[in-house]
């Protein structure tokens, strides 16, 4: 599966294209050697991941790939940091993205308005329909919002967004309807493991 998801940002659209491991072409073994295979979910090695700047921790299936995107917005230039992990042979992507607000904007911004804007941008840029939404709090009480939405290709995204210390975090799991059923507990555990580390 190729995950082509639009990572929503308040005033910008970022496209990230990632692909799950593709099987290499190898000579086929003789028919007599081929055994029937049962499709099994390969369990990745989950471990605690700490952001390079130490500002968040989360359980990830292996080390995520990191990308940085620079965008000019009405707030000034901002940097979107994106961390993506995709277990092999699973149609799912685990993503954490964040951007810092310019200081002046961060001081004035109403967290509820930021979260609503982020929700609206997520739905617009991914051309998705909202399934559900609810207000949440981070483990150390920062305001947040959880939204679940589905795009025209049938990909389902669960996105937990938090506003904390001048930064917007987005913690996402993108998968198919079929995989969502088998990975429901894993996805919930992943989302619940996200923790904002306060600045000293």
mmCIF file with all atom_site columns, C-alpha atoms in Angstrom:
data_model
loop_
_atom_site.group_PDB
_atom_site.id
_atom_site.type_symbol
_atom_site.label_atom_id
_atom_site.label_alt_id
_atom_site.label_comp_id
_atom_site.label_asym_id
_atom_site.label_entity_id
_atom_site.label_seq_id
_atom_site.pdbx_PDB_ins_code
_atom_site.Cartn_x
_atom_site.Cartn_y
_atom_site.Cartn_z
_atom_site.occupancy
_atom_site.B_iso_or_equiv
_atom_site.pdbx_formal_charge
_atom_site.auth_seq_id
_atom_site.auth_comp_id
_atom_site.auth_asym_id
_atom_site.auth_atom_id
_atom_site.pdbx_PDB_model_num
ATOM 1   C CA . UNK A 1 1   ? 0.000   0.000   0.000  1.00 0.00 ? 1   UNK A CA 1
ATOM 2   C CA . UNK A 1 2   ? 1.180   3.500   -0.692 1.00 0.00 ? 2   UNK A CA 1
ATOM 3   C CA . UNK A 1 3   ? 0.170   5.993   1.939  1.00 0.00 ? 3   UNK A CA 1
ATOM 4   C CA . UNK A 1 4   ? -0.366  9.337   0.298  1.00 0.00 ? 4   UNK A CA 1
ATOM 5   C CA . UNK A 1 5   ? -1.791  11.481  3.021  1.00 0.00 ? 5   UNK A CA 1
ATOM 6   C CA . UNK A 1 6   ? -2.072  15.187  3.257  1.00 0.00 ? 6   UNK A CA 1
ATOM 7   C CA . UNK A 1 7   ? -0.694  16.341  6.570  1.00 0.00 ? 7   UNK A CA 1
ATOM 8   C CA . UNK A 1 8   ? -2.844  19.255  7.572  1.00 0.00 ? 8   UNK A CA 1
ATOM 9   C CA . UNK A 1 9   ? -1.354  22.459  8.848  1.00 0.00 ? 9   UNK A CA 1
ATOM 10  C CA . UNK A 1 10  ? -3.271  25.559  9.843  1.00 0.00 ? 10  UNK A CA 1
ATOM 11  C CA . UNK A 1 11  ? -2.358  27.581  6.803  1.00 0.00 ? 11  UNK A CA 1
ATOM 12  C CA . UNK A 1 12  ? -0.519  25.190  4.527  1.00 0.00 ? 12  UNK A CA 1
ATOM 13  C CA . UNK A 1 13  ? -0.860  21.882  2.762  1.00 0.00 ? 13  UNK A CA 1
ATOM 14  C CA . UNK A 1 14  ? 1.955   19.375  3.036  1.00 0.00 ? 14  UNK A CA 1
ATOM 15  C CA . UNK A 1 15  ? 1.967   16.210  0.971  1.00 0.00 ? 15  UNK A CA 1
ATOM 16  C CA . UNK A 1 16  ? 3.850   13.235  2.321  1.00 0.00 ? 16  UNK A CA 1
ATOM 17  C CA . UNK A 1 17  ? 4.179   10.101  0.212  1.00 0.00 ? 17  UNK A CA 1
ATOM 18  C CA . UNK A 1 18  ? 5.397   6.963   1.894  1.00 0.00 ? 18  UNK A CA 1
ATOM 19  C CA . UNK A 1 19  ? 5.268   3.376   0.839  1.00 0.00 ? 19  UNK A CA 1
ATOM 20  C CA . UNK A 1 20  ? 5.302   0.133   2.695  1.00 0.00 ? 20  UNK A CA 1
ATOM 21  C CA . UNK A 1 21  ? 8.043   -2.362  1.903  1.00 0.00 ? 21  UNK A CA 1
ATOM 22  C CA . UNK A 1 22  ? 7.654   -3.710  -1.616 1.00 0.00 ? 22  UNK A CA 1
ATOM 23  C CA . UNK A 1 23  ? 8.470   -7.346  -2.263 1.00 0.00 ? 23  UNK A CA 1
ATOM 24  C CA . UNK A 1 24  ? 11.636  -7.745  -4.310 1.00 0.00 ? 24  UNK A CA 1
ATOM 25  C CA . UNK A 1 25  ? 11.308  -9.806  -7.500 1.00 0.00 ? 25  UNK A CA 1
ATOM 26  C CA . UNK A 1 26  ? 13.018  -13.104 -7.069 1.00 0.00 ? 26  UNK A CA 1
ATOM 27  C CA . UNK A 1 27  ? 12.975  -16.296 -9.111 1.00 0.00 ? 27  UNK A CA 1
ATOM 28  C CA . UNK A 1 28  ? 9.945   -18.367 -8.164 1.00 0.00 ? 28  UNK A CA 1
ATOM 29  C CA . UNK A 1 29  ? 10.764  -21.628 -6.400 1.00 0.00 ? 29  UNK A CA 1
ATOM 30  C CA . UNK A 1 30  ? 9.528   -24.883 -7.914 1.00 0.00 ? 30  UNK A CA 1
ATOM 31  C CA . UNK A 1 31  ? 5.807   -25.437 -7.384 1.00 0.00 ? 31  UNK A CA 1
ATOM 32  C CA . UNK A 1 32  ? 6.455   -28.462 -5.141 1.00 0.00 ? 32  UNK A CA 1
ATOM 33  C CA . UNK A 1 33  ? 8.255   -26.250 -2.605 1.00 0.00 ? 33  UNK A CA 1
ATOM 34  C CA . UNK A 1 34  ? 5.508   -23.628 -2.355 1.00 0.00 ? 34  UNK A CA 1
ATOM 35  C CA . UNK A 1 35  ? 3.538   -23.942 0.868  1.00 0.00 ? 35  UNK A CA 1
ATOM 36  C CA . UNK A 1 36  ? 0.162   -22.320 1.369  1.00 0.00 ? 36  UNK A CA 1
ATOM 37  C CA . UNK A 1 37  ? 0.655   -19.097 3.294  1.00 0.00 ? 37  UNK A CA 1
ATOM 38  C CA . UNK A 1 38  ? -1.714  -17.693 5.841  1.00 0.00 ? 38  UNK A CA 1
ATOM 39  C CA . UNK A 1 39  ? -1.812  -13.926 5.939  1.00 0.00 ? 39  UNK A CA 1
ATOM 40  C CA . UNK A 1 40  ? -0.540  -12.945 9.352  1.00 0.00 ? 40  UNK A CA 1
ATOM 41  C CA . UNK A 1 41  ? 0.068   -9.540  10.846 1.00 0.00 ? 41  UNK A CA 1
ATOM 42  C CA . UNK A 1 42  ? 3.765   -9.113  11.524 1.00 0.00 ? 42  UNK A CA 1
ATOM 43  C CA . UNK A 1 43  ? 4.197   -7.652  14.990 1.00 0.00 ? 43  UNK A CA 1
ATOM 44  C CA . UNK A 1 44  ? 6.710   -4.795  14.868 1.00 0.00 ? 44  UNK A CA 1
ATOM 45  C CA . UNK A 1 45  ? 9.065   -4.055  17.758 1.00 0.00 ? 45  UNK A CA 1
ATOM 46  C CA . UNK A 1 46  ? 7.433   -1.186  19.625 1.00 0.00 ? 46  UNK A CA 1
ATOM 47  C CA . UNK A 1 47  ? 9.653   1.084   21.681 1.00 0.00 ? 47  UNK A CA 1
ATOM 48  C CA . UNK A 1 48  ? 9.539   4.474   23.338 1.00 0.00 ? 48  UNK A CA 1
ATOM 49  C CA . UNK A 1 49  ? 10.655  7.220   20.969 1.00 0.00 ? 49  UNK A CA 1
ATOM 50  C CA . UNK A 1 50  ? 11.836  10.587  22.289 1.00 0.00 ? 50  UNK A CA 1
ATOM 51  C CA . UNK A 1 51  ? 11.802  13.577  19.927 1.00 0.00 ? 51  UNK A CA 1
ATOM 52  C CA . UNK A 1 52  ? 15.236  14.996  19.019 1.00 0.00 ? 52  UNK A CA 1
ATOM 53  C CA . UNK A 1 53  ? 14.428  18.183  20.965 1.00 0.00 ? 53  UNK A CA 1
ATOM 54  C CA . UNK A 1 54  ? 13.083  16.156  23.890 1.00 0.00 ? 54  UNK A CA 1
ATOM 55  C CA . UNK A 1 55  ? 9.650   17.806  23.740 1.00 0.00 ? 55  UNK A CA 1
ATOM 56  C CA . UNK A 1 56  ? 7.548   14.657  23.303 1.00 0.00 ? 56  UNK A CA 1
ATOM 57  C CA . UNK A 1 57  ? 7.674   10.897  23.774 1.00 0.00 ? 57  UNK A CA 1
ATOM 58  C CA . UNK A 1 58  ? 5.545   8.195   22.131 1.00 0.00 ? 58  UNK A CA 1
ATOM 59  C CA . UNK A 1 59  ? 5.575   4.456   21.501 1.00 0.00 ? 59  UNK A CA 1
ATOM 60  C CA . UNK A 1 60  ? 6.539   3.772   17.876 1.00 0.00 ? 60  UNK A CA 1
ATOM 61  C CA . UNK A 1 61  ? 6.958   0.555   15.841 1.00 0.00 ? 61  UNK A CA 1
ATOM 62  C CA . UNK A 1 62  ? 10.686  1.034   15.266 1.00 0.00 ? 62  UNK A CA 1
ATOM 63  C CA . UNK A 1 63  ? 12.520  4.276   14.535 1.00 0.00 ? 63  UNK A CA 1
ATOM 64  C CA . UNK A 1 64  ? 10.384  6.709   12.528 1.00 0.00 ? 64  UNK A CA 1
ATOM 65  C CA . UNK A 1 65  ? 11.628  8.536   9.431  1.00 0.00 ? 65  UNK A CA 1
ATOM 66  C CA . UNK A 1 66  ? 11.947  12.268  9.990  1.00 0.00 ? 66  UNK A CA 1
ATOM 67  C CA . UNK A 1 67  ? 11.185  15.013  7.457  1.00 0.00 ? 67  UNK A CA 1
ATOM 68  C CA . UNK A 1 68  ? 11.127  18.799  7.731  1.00 0.00 ? 68  UNK A CA 1
ATOM 69  C CA . UNK A 1 69  ? 8.987   21.086  5.585  1.00 0.00 ? 69  UNK A CA 1
ATOM 70  C CA . UNK A 1 70  ? 9.303   24.879  5.505  1.00 0.00 ? 70  UNK A CA 1
ATOM 71  C CA . UNK A 1 71  ? 6.209   26.919  4.738  1.00 0.00 ? 71  UNK A CA 1
ATOM 72  C CA . UNK A 1 72  ? 5.487   30.619  4.405  1.00 0.00 ? 72  UNK A CA 1
ATOM 73  C CA . UNK A 1 73  ? 2.156   31.452  6.047  1.00 0.00 ? 73  UNK A CA 1
ATOM 74  C CA . UNK A 1 74  ? 0.261   34.495  7.200  1.00 0.00 ? 74  UNK A CA 1
ATOM 75  C CA . UNK A 1 75  ? 1.958   33.942  10.582 1.00 0.00 ? 75  UNK A CA 1
ATOM 76  C CA . UNK A 1 76  ? 5.414   34.036  9.035  1.00 0.00 ? 76  UNK A CA 1
ATOM 77  C CA . UNK A 1 77  ? 7.707   31.139  8.082  1.00 0.00 ? 77  UNK A CA 1
ATOM 78  C CA . UNK A 1 78  ? 7.045   27.962  10.017 1.00 0.00 ? 78  UNK A CA 1
ATOM 79  C CA . UNK A 1 79  ? 8.669   24.544  10.029 1.00 0.00 ? 79  UNK A CA 1
ATOM 80  C CA . UNK A 1 80  ? 6.621   21.355  10.057 1.00 0.00 ? 80  UNK A CA 1
ATOM 81  C CA . UNK A 1 81  ? 8.472   18.406  11.586 1.00 0.00 ? 81  UNK A CA 1
ATOM 82  C CA . UNK A 1 82  ? 7.095   15.017  10.513 1.00 0.00 ? 82  UNK A CA 1
ATOM 83  C CA . UNK A 1 83  ? 7.885   11.601  12.012 1.00 0.00 ? 83  UNK A CA 1
ATOM 84  C CA . UNK A 1 84  ? 6.519   8.545   10.152 1.00 0.00 ? 84  UNK A CA 1
ATOM 85  C CA . UNK A 1 85  ? 6.701   4.834   11.009 1.00 0.00 ? 85  UNK A CA 1
ATOM 86  C CA . UNK A 1 86  ? 5.209   2.122   8.785  1.00 0.00 ? 86  UNK A CA 1
ATOM 87  C CA . UNK A 1 87  ? 5.445   -1.493  9.941  1.00 0.00 ? 87  UNK A CA 1
ATOM 88  C CA . UNK A 1 88  ? 6.181   -3.911  7.084  1.00 0.00 ? 88  UNK A CA 1
ATOM 89  C CA . UNK A 1 89  ? 3.249   -5.879  5.673  1.00 0.00 ? 89  UNK A CA 1
ATOM 90  C CA . UNK A 1 90  ? 0.679   -3.691  7.416  1.00 0.00 ? 90  UNK A CA 1
ATOM 91  C CA . UNK A 1 91  ? -1.492  -1.107  5.730  1.00 0.00 ? 91  UNK A CA 1
ATOM 92  C CA . UNK A 1 92  ? -0.996  1.539   8.383  1.00 0.00 ? 92  UNK A CA 1
ATOM 93  C CA . UNK A 1 93  ? 1.150   4.602   9.002  1.00 0.00 ? 93  UNK A CA 1
ATOM 94  C CA . UNK A 1 94  ? 1.870   6.094   12.417 1.00 0.00 ? 94  UNK A CA 1
ATOM 95  C CA . UNK A 1 95  ? 2.645   9.799   12.191 1.00 0.00 ? 95  UNK A CA 1
ATOM 96  C CA . UNK A 1 96  ? 3.547   12.591  14.589 1.00 0.00 ? 96  UNK A CA 1
ATOM 97  C CA . UNK A 1 97  ? 3.768   16.097  13.138 1.00 0.00 ? 97  UNK A CA 1
ATOM 98  C CA . UNK A 1 98  ? 4.271   19.409  14.872 1.00 0.00 ? 98  UNK A CA 1
ATOM 99  C CA . UNK A 1 99  ? 4.897   23.042  14.110 1.00 0.00 ? 99  UNK A CA 1
ATOM 100 C CA . UNK A 1 100 ? 5.908   25.912  16.355 1.00 0.00 ? 100 UNK A CA 1
ATOM 101 C CA . UNK A 1 101 ? 4.008   29.164  16.082 1.00 0.00 ? 101 UNK A CA 1
ATOM 102 C CA . UNK A 1 102 ? 5.869   32.447  15.707 1.00 0.00 ? 102 UNK A CA 1
ATOM 103 C CA . UNK A 1 103 ? 6.130   33.900  19.229 1.00 0.00 ? 103 UNK A CA 1
ATOM 104 C CA . UNK A 1 104 ? 3.711   36.798  18.722 1.00 0.00 ? 104 UNK A CA 1
ATOM 105 C CA . UNK A 1 105 ? 1.039   34.541  17.194 1.00 0.00 ? 105 UNK A CA 1
ATOM 106 C CA . UNK A 1 106 ? 1.498   31.902  19.877 1.00 0.00 ? 106 UNK A CA 1
ATOM 107 C CA . UNK A 1 107 ? 0.911   34.476  22.603 1.00 0.00 ? 107 UNK A CA 1
ATOM 108 C CA . UNK A 1 108 ? -2.365  35.655  21.058 1.00 0.00 ? 108 UNK A CA 1
ATOM 109 C CA . UNK A 1 109 ? -3.762  32.424  19.657 1.00 0.00 ? 109 UNK A CA 1
ATOM 110 C CA . UNK A 1 110 ? -6.818  30.864  21.282 1.00 0.00 ? 110 UNK A CA 1
ATOM 111 C CA . UNK A 1 111 ? -6.162  27.097  21.546 1.00 0.00 ? 111 UNK A CA 1
ATOM 112 C CA . UNK A 1 112 ? -9.761  26.236  20.663 1.00 0.00 ? 112 UNK A CA 1
ATOM 113 C CA . UNK A 1 113 ? -9.591  28.343  17.491 1.00 0.00 ? 113 UNK A CA 1
ATOM 114 C CA . UNK A 1 114 ? -6.237  26.755  16.544 1.00 0.00 ? 114 UNK A CA 1
ATOM 115 C CA . UNK A 1 115 ? -7.684  23.250  16.986 1.00 0.00 ? 115 UNK A CA 1
ATOM 116 C CA . UNK A 1 116 ? -10.827 24.075  14.996 1.00 0.00 ? 116 UNK A CA 1
ATOM 117 C CA . UNK A 1 117 ? -8.716  25.563  12.183 1.00 0.00 ? 117 UNK A CA 1
ATOM 118 C CA . UNK A 1 118 ? -6.488  22.483  12.165 1.00 0.00 ? 118 UNK A CA 1
ATOM 119 C CA . UNK A 1 119 ? -9.558  20.220  11.982 1.00 0.00 ? 119 UNK A CA 1
ATOM 120 C CA . UNK A 1 120 ? -11.074 22.200  9.121  1.00 0.00 ? 120 UNK A CA 1
ATOM 121 C CA . UNK A 1 121 ? -7.761  22.230  7.212  1.00 0.00 ? 121 UNK A CA 1
ATOM 122 C CA . UNK A 1 122 ? -7.312  18.481  7.730  1.00 0.00 ? 122 UNK A CA 1
ATOM 123 C CA . UNK A 1 123 ? -10.735 17.735  6.257  1.00 0.00 ? 123 UNK A CA 1
ATOM 124 C CA . UNK A 1 124 ? -10.326 20.202  3.395  1.00 0.00 ? 124 UNK A CA 1
ATOM 125 C CA . UNK A 1 125 ? -6.817  19.204  2.300  1.00 0.00 ? 125 UNK A CA 1
ATOM 126 C CA . UNK A 1 126 ? -7.493  15.455  2.469  1.00 0.00 ? 126 UNK A CA 1
ATOM 127 C CA . UNK A 1 127 ? -10.986 15.838  0.942  1.00 0.00 ? 127 UNK A CA 1
ATOM 128 C CA . UNK A 1 128 ? -12.372 13.765  3.791  1.00 0.00 ? 128 UNK A CA 1
ATOM 129 C CA . UNK A 1 129 ? -15.658 13.379  5.619  1.00 0.00 ? 129 UNK A CA 1
ATOM 130 C CA . UNK A 1 130 ? -15.691 13.770  9.392  1.00 0.00 ? 130 UNK A CA 1
ATOM 131 C CA . UNK A 1 131 ? -16.769 10.597  11.214 1.00 0.00 ? 131 UNK A CA 1
ATOM 132 C CA . UNK A 1 132 ? -16.447 11.830  14.797 1.00 0.00 ? 132 UNK A CA 1
ATOM 133 C CA . UNK A 1 133 ? -14.788 14.447  16.973 1.00 0.00 ? 133 UNK A CA 1
ATOM 134 C CA . UNK A 1 134 ? -14.352 15.113  20.673 1.00 0.00 ? 134 UNK A CA 1
ATOM 135 C CA . UNK A 1 135 ? -12.433 17.482  22.915 1.00 0.00 ? 135 UNK A CA 1
ATOM 136 C CA . UNK A 1 136 ? -9.551  15.861  24.795 1.00 0.00 ? 136 UNK A CA 1
ATOM 137 C CA . UNK A 1 137 ? -6.628  16.809  27.052 1.00 0.00 ? 137 UNK A CA 1
ATOM 138 C CA . UNK A 1 138 ? -3.003  15.722  26.903 1.00 0.00 ? 138 UNK A CA 1
ATOM 139 C CA . UNK A 1 139 ? -1.576  13.684  29.782 1.00 0.00 ? 139 UNK A CA 1
ATOM 140 C CA . UNK A 1 140 ? -0.442  16.966  31.361 1.00 0.00 ? 140 UNK A CA 1
ATOM 141 C CA . UNK A 1 141 ? -3.681  18.805  30.664 1.00 0.00 ? 141 UNK A CA 1
ATOM 142 C CA . UNK A 1 142 ? -3.023  20.693  27.413 1.00 0.00 ? 142 UNK A CA 1
ATOM 143 C CA . UNK A 1 143 ? -6.158  21.319  25.295 1.00 0.00 ? 143 UNK A CA 1
ATOM 144 C CA . UNK A 1 144 ? -6.718  18.966  22.394 1.00 0.00 ? 144 UNK A CA 1
ATOM 145 C CA . UNK A 1 145 ? -9.178  17.542  19.893 1.00 0.00 ? 145 UNK A CA 1
ATOM 146 C CA . UNK A 1 146 ? -9.542  14.036  18.474 1.00 0.00 ? 146 UNK A CA 1
ATOM 147 C CA . UNK A 1 147 ? -11.025 13.725  15.006 1.00 0.00 ? 147 UNK A CA 1
ATOM 148 C CA . UNK A 1 148 ? -11.672 10.663  12.893 1.00 0.00 ? 148 UNK A CA 1
ATOM 149 C CA . UNK A 1 149 ? -12.263 11.038  9.165  1.00 0.00 ? 149 UNK A CA 1
ATOM 150 C CA . UNK A 1 150 ? -12.373 9.027   5.954  1.00 0.00 ? 150 UNK A CA 1
ATOM 151 C CA . UNK A 1 151 ? -11.222 10.090  2.497  1.00 0.00 ? 151 UNK A CA 1
ATOM 152 C CA . UNK A 1 152 ? -12.635 9.131   -0.904 1.00 0.00 ? 152 UNK A CA 1
ATOM 153 C CA . UNK A 1 153 ? -10.127 6.273   -1.199 1.00 0.00 ? 153 UNK A CA 1
ATOM 154 C CA . UNK A 1 154 ? -11.429 4.671   1.992  1.00 0.00 ? 154 UNK A CA 1
ATOM 155 C CA . UNK A 1 155 ? -8.412  5.545   4.154  1.00 0.00 ? 155 UNK A CA 1
ATOM 156 C CA . UNK A 1 156 ? -9.352  6.261   7.755  1.00 0.00 ? 156 UNK A CA 1
ATOM 157 C CA . UNK A 1 157 ? -7.375  8.723   9.868  1.00 0.00 ? 157 UNK A CA 1
ATOM 158 C CA . UNK A 1 158 ? -7.557  9.144   13.617 1.00 0.00 ? 158 UNK A CA 1
ATOM 159 C CA . UNK A 1 159 ? -5.854  12.416  14.502 1.00 0.00 ? 159 UNK A CA 1
ATOM 160 C CA . UNK A 1 160 ? -5.276  13.720  18.019 1.00 0.00 ? 160 UNK A CA 1
ATOM 161 C CA . UNK A 1 161 ? -4.222  17.371  18.016 1.00 0.00 ? 161 UNK A CA 1
ATOM 162 C CA . UNK A 1 162 ? -2.844  19.294  20.990 1.00 0.00 ? 162 UNK A CA 1
ATOM 163 C CA . UNK A 1 163 ? -1.804  22.905  21.550 1.00 0.00 ? 163 UNK A CA 1
ATOM 164 C CA . UNK A 1 164 ? 1.062   23.061  24.049 1.00 0.00 ? 164 UNK A CA 1
ATOM 165 C CA . UNK A 1 165 ? 3.611   25.786  24.784 1.00 0.00 ? 165 UNK A CA 1
ATOM 166 C CA . UNK A 1 166 ? 3.356   27.542  21.421 1.00 0.00 ? 166 UNK A CA 1
ATOM 167 C CA . UNK A 1 167 ? 3.275   24.327  19.392 1.00 0.00 ? 167 UNK A CA 1
ATOM 168 C CA . UNK A 1 168 ? 0.585   22.352  17.543 1.00 0.00 ? 168 UNK A CA 1
ATOM 169 C CA . UNK A 1 169 ? 1.076   18.580  17.746 1.00 0.00 ? 169 UNK A CA 1
ATOM 170 C CA . UNK A 1 170 ? -0.781  16.110  15.523 1.00 0.00 ? 170 UNK A CA 1
ATOM 171 C CA . UNK A 1 171 ? -0.624  12.418  16.402 1.00 0.00 ? 171 UNK A CA 1
ATOM 172 C CA . UNK A 1 172 ? -2.123  10.282  13.622 1.00 0.00 ? 172 UNK A CA 1
ATOM 173 C CA . UNK A 1 173 ? -2.793  6.737   12.565 1.00 0.00 ? 173 UNK A CA 1
ATOM 174 C CA . UNK A 1 174 ? -3.806  6.275   8.905  1.00 0.00 ? 174 UNK A CA 1
ATOM 175 C CA . UNK A 1 175 ? -5.111  2.896   7.811  1.00 0.00 ? 175 UNK A CA 1
ATOM 176 C CA . UNK A 1 176 ? -7.751  1.003   5.822  1.00 0.00 ? 176 UNK A CA 1
ATOM 177 C CA . UNK A 1 177 ? -11.152 -0.079  7.147  1.00 0.00 ? 177 UNK A CA 1
ATOM 178 C CA . UNK A 1 178 ? -10.015 -3.696  7.203  1.00 0.00 ? 178 UNK A CA 1
ATOM 179 C CA . UNK A 1 179 ? -6.764  -3.030  9.066  1.00 0.00 ? 179 UNK A CA 1
ATOM 180 C CA . UNK A 1 180 ? -8.462  -0.637  11.460 1.00 0.00 ? 180 UNK A CA 1
ATOM 181 C CA . UNK A 1 181 ? -10.527 -3.501  12.854 1.00 0.00 ? 181 UNK A CA 1
ATOM 182 C CA . UNK A 1 182 ? -7.507  -5.733  13.474 1.00 0.00 ? 182 UNK A CA 1
ATOM 183 C CA . UNK A 1 183 ? -5.304  -2.899  14.747 1.00 0.00 ? 183 UNK A CA 1
ATOM 184 C CA . UNK A 1 184 ? -7.875  -1.023  16.864 1.00 0.00 ? 184 UNK A CA 1
ATOM 185 C CA . UNK A 1 185 ? -6.211  -1.807  20.215 1.00 0.00 ? 185 UNK A CA 1
ATOM 186 C CA . UNK A 1 186 ? -2.725  -1.139  18.846 1.00 0.00 ? 186 UNK A CA 1
ATOM 187 C CA . UNK A 1 187 ? -3.778  2.237   17.416 1.00 0.00 ? 187 UNK A CA 1
ATOM 188 C CA . UNK A 1 188 ? -5.459  3.260   20.677 1.00 0.00 ? 188 UNK A CA 1
ATOM 189 C CA . UNK A 1 189 ? -2.357  2.249   22.643 1.00 0.00 ? 189 UNK A CA 1
ATOM 190 C CA . UNK A 1 190 ? -0.177  4.254   20.261 1.00 0.00 ? 190 UNK A CA 1
ATOM 191 C CA . UNK A 1 191 ? -2.356  7.361   20.568 1.00 0.00 ? 191 UNK A CA 1
ATOM 192 C CA . UNK A 1 192 ? -2.563  7.031   24.357 1.00 0.00 ? 192 UNK A CA 1
ATOM 193 C CA . UNK A 1 193 ? 1.230   6.755   24.668 1.00 0.00 ? 193 UNK A CA 1
ATOM 194 C CA . UNK A 1 194 ? 1.844   10.294  23.378 1.00 0.00 ? 194 UNK A CA 1
ATOM 195 C CA . UNK A 1 195 ? 3.216   12.572  26.082 1.00 0.00 ? 195 UNK A CA 1
ATOM 196 C CA . UNK A 1 196 ? 4.169   16.256  25.879 1.00 0.00 ? 196 UNK A CA 1
ATOM 197 C CA . UNK A 1 197 ? 7.383   16.922  27.787 1.00 0.00 ? 197 UNK A CA 1
ATOM 198 C CA . UNK A 1 198 ? 7.252   20.337  29.430 1.00 0.00 ? 198 UNK A CA 1
ATOM 199 C CA . UNK A 1 199 ? 10.067  22.836  28.917 1.00 0.00 ? 199 UNK A CA 1
ATOM 200 C CA . UNK A 1 200 ? 12.305  23.418  31.953 1.00 0.00 ? 200 UNK A CA 1
#
